[in-house]
PDB file of C-alpha atoms (C1' of nucleotides) in Angstrom:
ATOM      1  CA  MET D 221     -26.093 -13.342  19.307  1.00 93.00           C
ATOM      2  CA  THR D 222     -29.059 -12.468  16.551  1.00 93.00           C
ATOM      3  CA  ASN D 223     -30.044 -14.714  14.003  1.00 93.00           C
ATOM      4  CA  GLN D 224     -28.588 -12.314  11.426  1.00 95.00           C
ATOM      5  CA  ALA D 225     -25.371 -12.434  13.200  1.00 96.00           C
ATOM      6  CA  MET D 226     -25.332 -16.149  13.261  1.00 96.00           C
ATOM      7  CA  ASP D 227     -26.102 -16.439   9.596  1.00 96.00           C
ATOM      8  CA  ASN D 228     -23.391 -14.010   8.869  1.00 97.00           C
ATOM      9  CA  PHE D 229     -21.075 -16.133  11.146  1.00 98.00           C
ATOM     10  CA  LYS D 230     -22.019 -19.218   9.307  1.00 97.00           C
ATOM     11  CA  SER D 231     -21.307 -17.625   5.989  1.00 97.00           C
ATOM     12  CA  GLN D 232     -17.797 -16.419   7.259  1.00 98.00           C
ATOM     13  CA  VAL D 233     -17.159 -19.867   8.421  1.00 98.00           C
ATOM     14  CA  PHE D 234     -17.788 -21.325   5.125  1.00 98.00           C
ATOM     15  CA  LEU D 235     -15.708 -18.699   3.300  1.00 98.00           C
ATOM     16  CA  ILE D 236     -12.825 -19.310   5.505  1.00 98.00           C
ATOM     17  CA  LEU D 237     -13.076 -22.934   5.194  1.00 98.00           C
ATOM     18  CA  ASN D 238     -12.833 -22.886   1.678  1.00 97.00           C
ATOM     19  CA  SER D 239      -9.855 -20.466   1.765  1.00 97.00           C
ATOM     20  CA  ILE D 240      -7.679 -23.007   3.707  1.00 98.00           C
ATOM     21  CA  PRO D 241      -5.182 -24.383   1.313  1.00 97.00           C
ATOM     22  CA  PHE D 242      -4.652 -28.063   0.612  1.00 97.00           C
ATOM     23  CA  GLY D 243      -2.552 -29.631   3.339  1.00 95.00           C
ATOM     24  CA  GLU D 244      -3.157 -27.128   6.072  1.00 96.00           C
ATOM     25  CA  CYS D 245      -5.672 -27.166   8.995  1.00 96.00           C
ATOM     26  CA  ILE D 246      -7.052 -24.781  11.441  1.00 98.00           C
ATOM     27  CA  ALA D 247      -8.755 -24.992  14.945  1.00 98.00           C
ATOM     28  CA  TYR D 248     -12.207 -24.665  15.691  1.00 98.00           C
ATOM     29  CA  GLY D 249     -11.591 -21.846  17.946  1.00 98.00           C
ATOM     30  CA  GLU D 250      -9.216 -20.000  15.441  1.00 98.00           C
ATOM     31  CA  LEU D 251     -11.897 -20.462  12.562  1.00 98.00           C
ATOM     32  CA  ALA D 252     -14.495 -18.981  14.973  1.00 98.00           C
ATOM     33  CA  ALA D 253     -12.254 -16.097  15.879  1.00 97.00           C
ATOM     34  CA  GLN D 254     -11.499 -15.384  12.085  1.00 98.00           C
ATOM     35  CA  ALA D 255     -15.137 -15.353  11.282  1.00 97.00           C
ATOM     36  CA  GLY D 256     -15.339 -12.686  13.868  1.00 96.00           C
ATOM     37  CA  PHE D 257     -16.719 -14.608  16.936  1.00 97.00           C
ATOM     38  CA  PRO D 258     -13.985 -15.573  19.409  1.00 95.00           C
ATOM     39  CA  ASN D 259     -15.257 -18.182  21.966  1.00 95.00           C
ATOM     40  CA  HIS D 260     -17.644 -19.982  19.423  1.00 97.00           C
ATOM     41  CA  ALA D 261     -15.548 -23.106  18.797  1.00 98.00           C
ATOM     42  CA  ARG D 262     -18.198 -25.350  19.822  1.00 98.00           C
ATOM     43  CA  GLN D 263     -20.809 -23.569  17.290  1.00 98.00           C
ATOM     44  CA  VAL D 264     -18.440 -24.119  14.596  1.00 98.00           C
ATOM     45  CA  GLY D 265     -18.397 -27.816  15.752  1.00 98.00           C
ATOM     46  CA  ALA D 266     -22.144 -27.770  15.732  1.00 97.00           C
ATOM     47  CA  ILE D 267     -21.985 -26.311  12.019  1.00 98.00           C
ATOM     48  CA  MET D 268     -19.746 -29.062  10.738  1.00 98.00           C
ATOM     49  CA  LYS D 269     -22.157 -31.586  12.351  1.00 96.00           C
ATOM     50  CA  LYS D 270     -24.816 -30.360  10.271  1.00 96.00           C
ATOM     51  CA  LEU D 271     -22.949 -30.722   6.962  1.00 97.00           C
ATOM     52  CA  PRO D 272     -24.100 -33.330   4.551  1.00 96.00           C
ATOM     53  CA  LYS D 273     -21.497 -36.284   4.398  1.00 94.00           C
ATOM     54  CA  ASP D 274     -21.293 -35.611   0.515  1.00 94.00           C
ATOM     55  CA  THR D 275     -20.420 -32.018   1.073  1.00 96.00           C
ATOM     56  CA  SER D 276     -17.572 -30.738  -1.005  1.00 95.00           C
ATOM     57  CA  LEU D 277     -16.315 -28.431   1.992  1.00 97.00           C
ATOM     58  CA  PRO D 278     -12.958 -29.105   3.397  1.00 98.00           C
ATOM     59  CA  TRP D 279     -14.417 -29.850   6.965  1.00 98.00           C
ATOM     60  CA  HIS D 280     -11.750 -32.166   7.693  1.00 98.00           C
ATOM     61  CA  ARG D 281      -9.065 -29.474   7.776  1.00 98.00           C
ATOM     62  CA  VAL D 282     -10.640 -28.297  11.069  1.00 98.00           C
ATOM     63  CA  VAL D 283      -9.138 -30.040  14.097  1.00 98.00           C
ATOM     64  CA  ASN D 284      -9.156 -29.085  17.704  1.00 97.00           C
ATOM     65  CA  ALA D 285      -6.714 -26.585  19.385  1.00 97.00           C
ATOM     66  CA  GLN D 286      -4.344 -29.562  20.313  1.00 96.00           C
ATOM     67  CA  ARG D 287      -4.184 -30.566  16.672  1.00 96.00           C
ATOM     68  CA  ARG D 288      -6.147 -33.781  17.177  1.00 97.00           C
ATOM     69  CA  ILE D 289      -9.315 -34.974  15.694  1.00 97.00           C
ATOM     70  CA  SER D 290     -12.195 -34.434  17.838  1.00 97.00           C
ATOM     71  CA  PHE D 291     -13.780 -37.697  17.462  1.00 96.00           C
ATOM     72  CA  ALA D 292     -13.196 -40.797  19.339  1.00 93.00           C
ATOM     73  CA  GLU D 293     -11.209 -43.438  17.377  1.00 93.00           C
ATOM     74  CA  ASN D 294     -13.420 -46.072  15.724  1.00 89.00           C
ATOM     75  CA  THR D 295     -16.254 -43.551  15.248  1.00 93.00           C
ATOM     76  CA  ASP D 296     -17.470 -42.909  11.842  1.00 93.00           C
ATOM     77  CA  GLY D 297     -16.545 -39.340  11.715  1.00 95.00           C
ATOM     78  CA  TYR D 298     -13.009 -39.968  12.932  1.00 96.00           C
ATOM     79  CA  LEU D 299     -12.364 -42.445  10.238  1.00 95.00           C
ATOM     80  CA  ARG D 300     -13.683 -40.077   7.435  1.00 96.00           C
ATOM     81  CA  GLN D 301     -11.738 -37.369   8.552  1.00 97.00           C
ATOM     82  CA  LYS D 302      -8.527 -39.407   8.988  1.00 96.00           C
ATOM     83  CA  GLU D 303      -8.906 -40.565   5.570  1.00 96.00           C
ATOM     84  CA  LYS D 304      -9.259 -37.264   3.995  1.00 97.00           C
ATOM     85  CA  LEU D 305      -6.387 -35.821   6.012  1.00 96.00           C
ATOM     86  CA  GLU D 306      -4.173 -38.570   5.025  1.00 96.00           C
ATOM     87  CA  GLN D 307      -5.005 -37.730   1.352  1.00 96.00           C
ATOM     88  CA  GLU D 308      -3.611 -34.482   2.030  1.00 96.00           C
ATOM     89  CA  GLY D 309      -0.379 -35.634   3.145  1.00 94.00           C
ATOM     90  CA  TRP D 310      -0.969 -35.984   7.035  1.00 96.00           C
ATOM     91  CA  LEU D 311       0.116 -38.767   9.064  1.00 95.00           C
ATOM     92  CA  ILE D 312      -2.435 -39.668  11.733  1.00 96.00           C
ATOM     93  CA  VAL D 313      -1.534 -41.291  14.996  1.00 94.00           C
ATOM     94  CA  GLY D 314      -4.481 -42.237  16.877  1.00 95.00           C
ATOM     95  CA  THR D 315      -6.254 -38.733  17.142  1.00 96.00           C
ATOM     96  CA  LYS D 316      -3.119 -36.886  16.467  1.00 95.00           C
ATOM     97  CA  LEU D 317      -2.123 -35.034  13.432  1.00 94.00           C
ATOM     98  CA  GLN D 318       1.560 -35.029  12.246  1.00 90.00           C
ATOM     99  CA  LEU D 319       3.519 -33.973   9.080  1.00 89.00           C
ATOM    100  CA  LYS D 320       4.741 -36.819   7.128  1.00 82.00           C
ATOM    101  CA  ASN D 321       8.302 -35.712   6.927  1.00 66.00           C
ATOM    102  CA  LYS D 322       9.586 -34.955  10.425  1.00 54.00           C
ATOM    103  CA  ASP D 323       7.598 -32.620  12.729  1.00 49.00           C
ATOM    104  CA  SER D 324       6.579 -31.705  16.384  1.00 46.00           C
TER     105      SER D 324
ATOM    106  C1'  DC F 145     -38.778 -21.368  30.503  1.00 71.75           C
ATOM    107  C1'  DG F 146     -35.122 -24.570  32.750  1.00 71.75           C
ATOM    108  C1'  DG F 147     -31.974 -28.478  31.818  1.00 71.75           C
ATOM    109  C1'  DC F 148     -28.773 -30.949  28.986  1.00 71.75           C
ATOM    110  C1'  DT F 149     -25.721 -31.836  25.275  1.00 71.75           C
ATOM    111  C1'  DG F 150     -22.045 -31.214  22.094  1.00 71.75           C
ATOM    112  C1'  DG F 151     -16.634 -32.404  16.057  1.00 71.75           C
ATOM    113  C1'  DC F 152     -14.246 -26.808  22.144  1.00 71.75           C
ATOM    114  C1'  DT F 153     -10.702 -24.397  25.172  1.00 71.75           C
ATOM    115  C1'  DG F 154      -7.813 -23.196  28.821  1.00 71.75           C
ATOM    116  C1'  DC F 155      -6.620 -23.519  33.518  1.00 71.75           C
ATOM    117  C1'  DC F 156      -5.384 -26.397  37.418  1.00 71.75           C
ATOM    118  C1'  DT F 157      -4.175 -30.410  39.564  1.00 71.75           C
TER     119       DT F 157
ATOM    120  C1'  DA Q 188       1.954 -35.742  30.107  1.00 71.75           C
ATOM    121  C1'  DA Q 189      -2.907 -36.741  31.265  1.00 71.75           C
ATOM    122  C1'  DG Q 190      -7.317 -35.868  33.356  1.00 71.75           C
ATOM    123  C1'  DG Q 191     -10.726 -33.172  35.585  1.00 71.75           C
ATOM    124  C1'  DC Q 192     -13.249 -29.003  35.626  1.00 71.75           C
ATOM    125  C1'  DA Q 193     -15.536 -24.869  34.724  1.00 71.75           C
ATOM    126  C1'  DG Q 194     -16.537 -21.446  31.204  1.00 71.75           C
ATOM    127  C1'  DC Q 195     -18.670 -20.997  26.709  1.00 71.75           C
ATOM    128  C1'  DC Q 196     -23.242 -20.796  23.522  1.00 71.75           C
ATOM    129  C1'  DA Q 197     -26.468 -22.382  20.119  1.00 71.75           C
ATOM    130  C1'  DG Q 198     -29.955 -26.468  19.644  1.00 71.75           C
ATOM    131  C1'  DC Q 199     -33.103 -29.579  21.090  1.00 71.75           C
ATOM    132  C1'  DC Q 200     -36.640 -31.433  24.291  1.00 71.75           C
TER     133       DC Q 200
END
DNA sequence: CGGCTGGCTGCCT
DNA sequence: AAGGCAGCCAGCC
């Protein structure tokens, strides 16, 4: 992957991220695929990792393919993501995301 | 330049 | 349902 492609990739990731509506979420792999680069799920994670804590991007809407938060519980990242998701109407059980109403 | 490490995934016990 | 494992690929050392 060229540096240029990578810039493009990042740009796409940010765009797509911003396009995710309130209350929805997307998987790392899917985000990567939509950005035009399948099998780059981890790279998406790497990008998220670099984001400043005060970023305005809805990075919390990105979860793993199992619809779980990809952080161990009691970690800082986990807590921050959980909090933001709860603000968007999600119910978090452990690392698992569920809809408040019914679900599954 | 080789080796290890991840905000991952899917397949196979 | 729950681990283990092997691909995956850019960063870092």
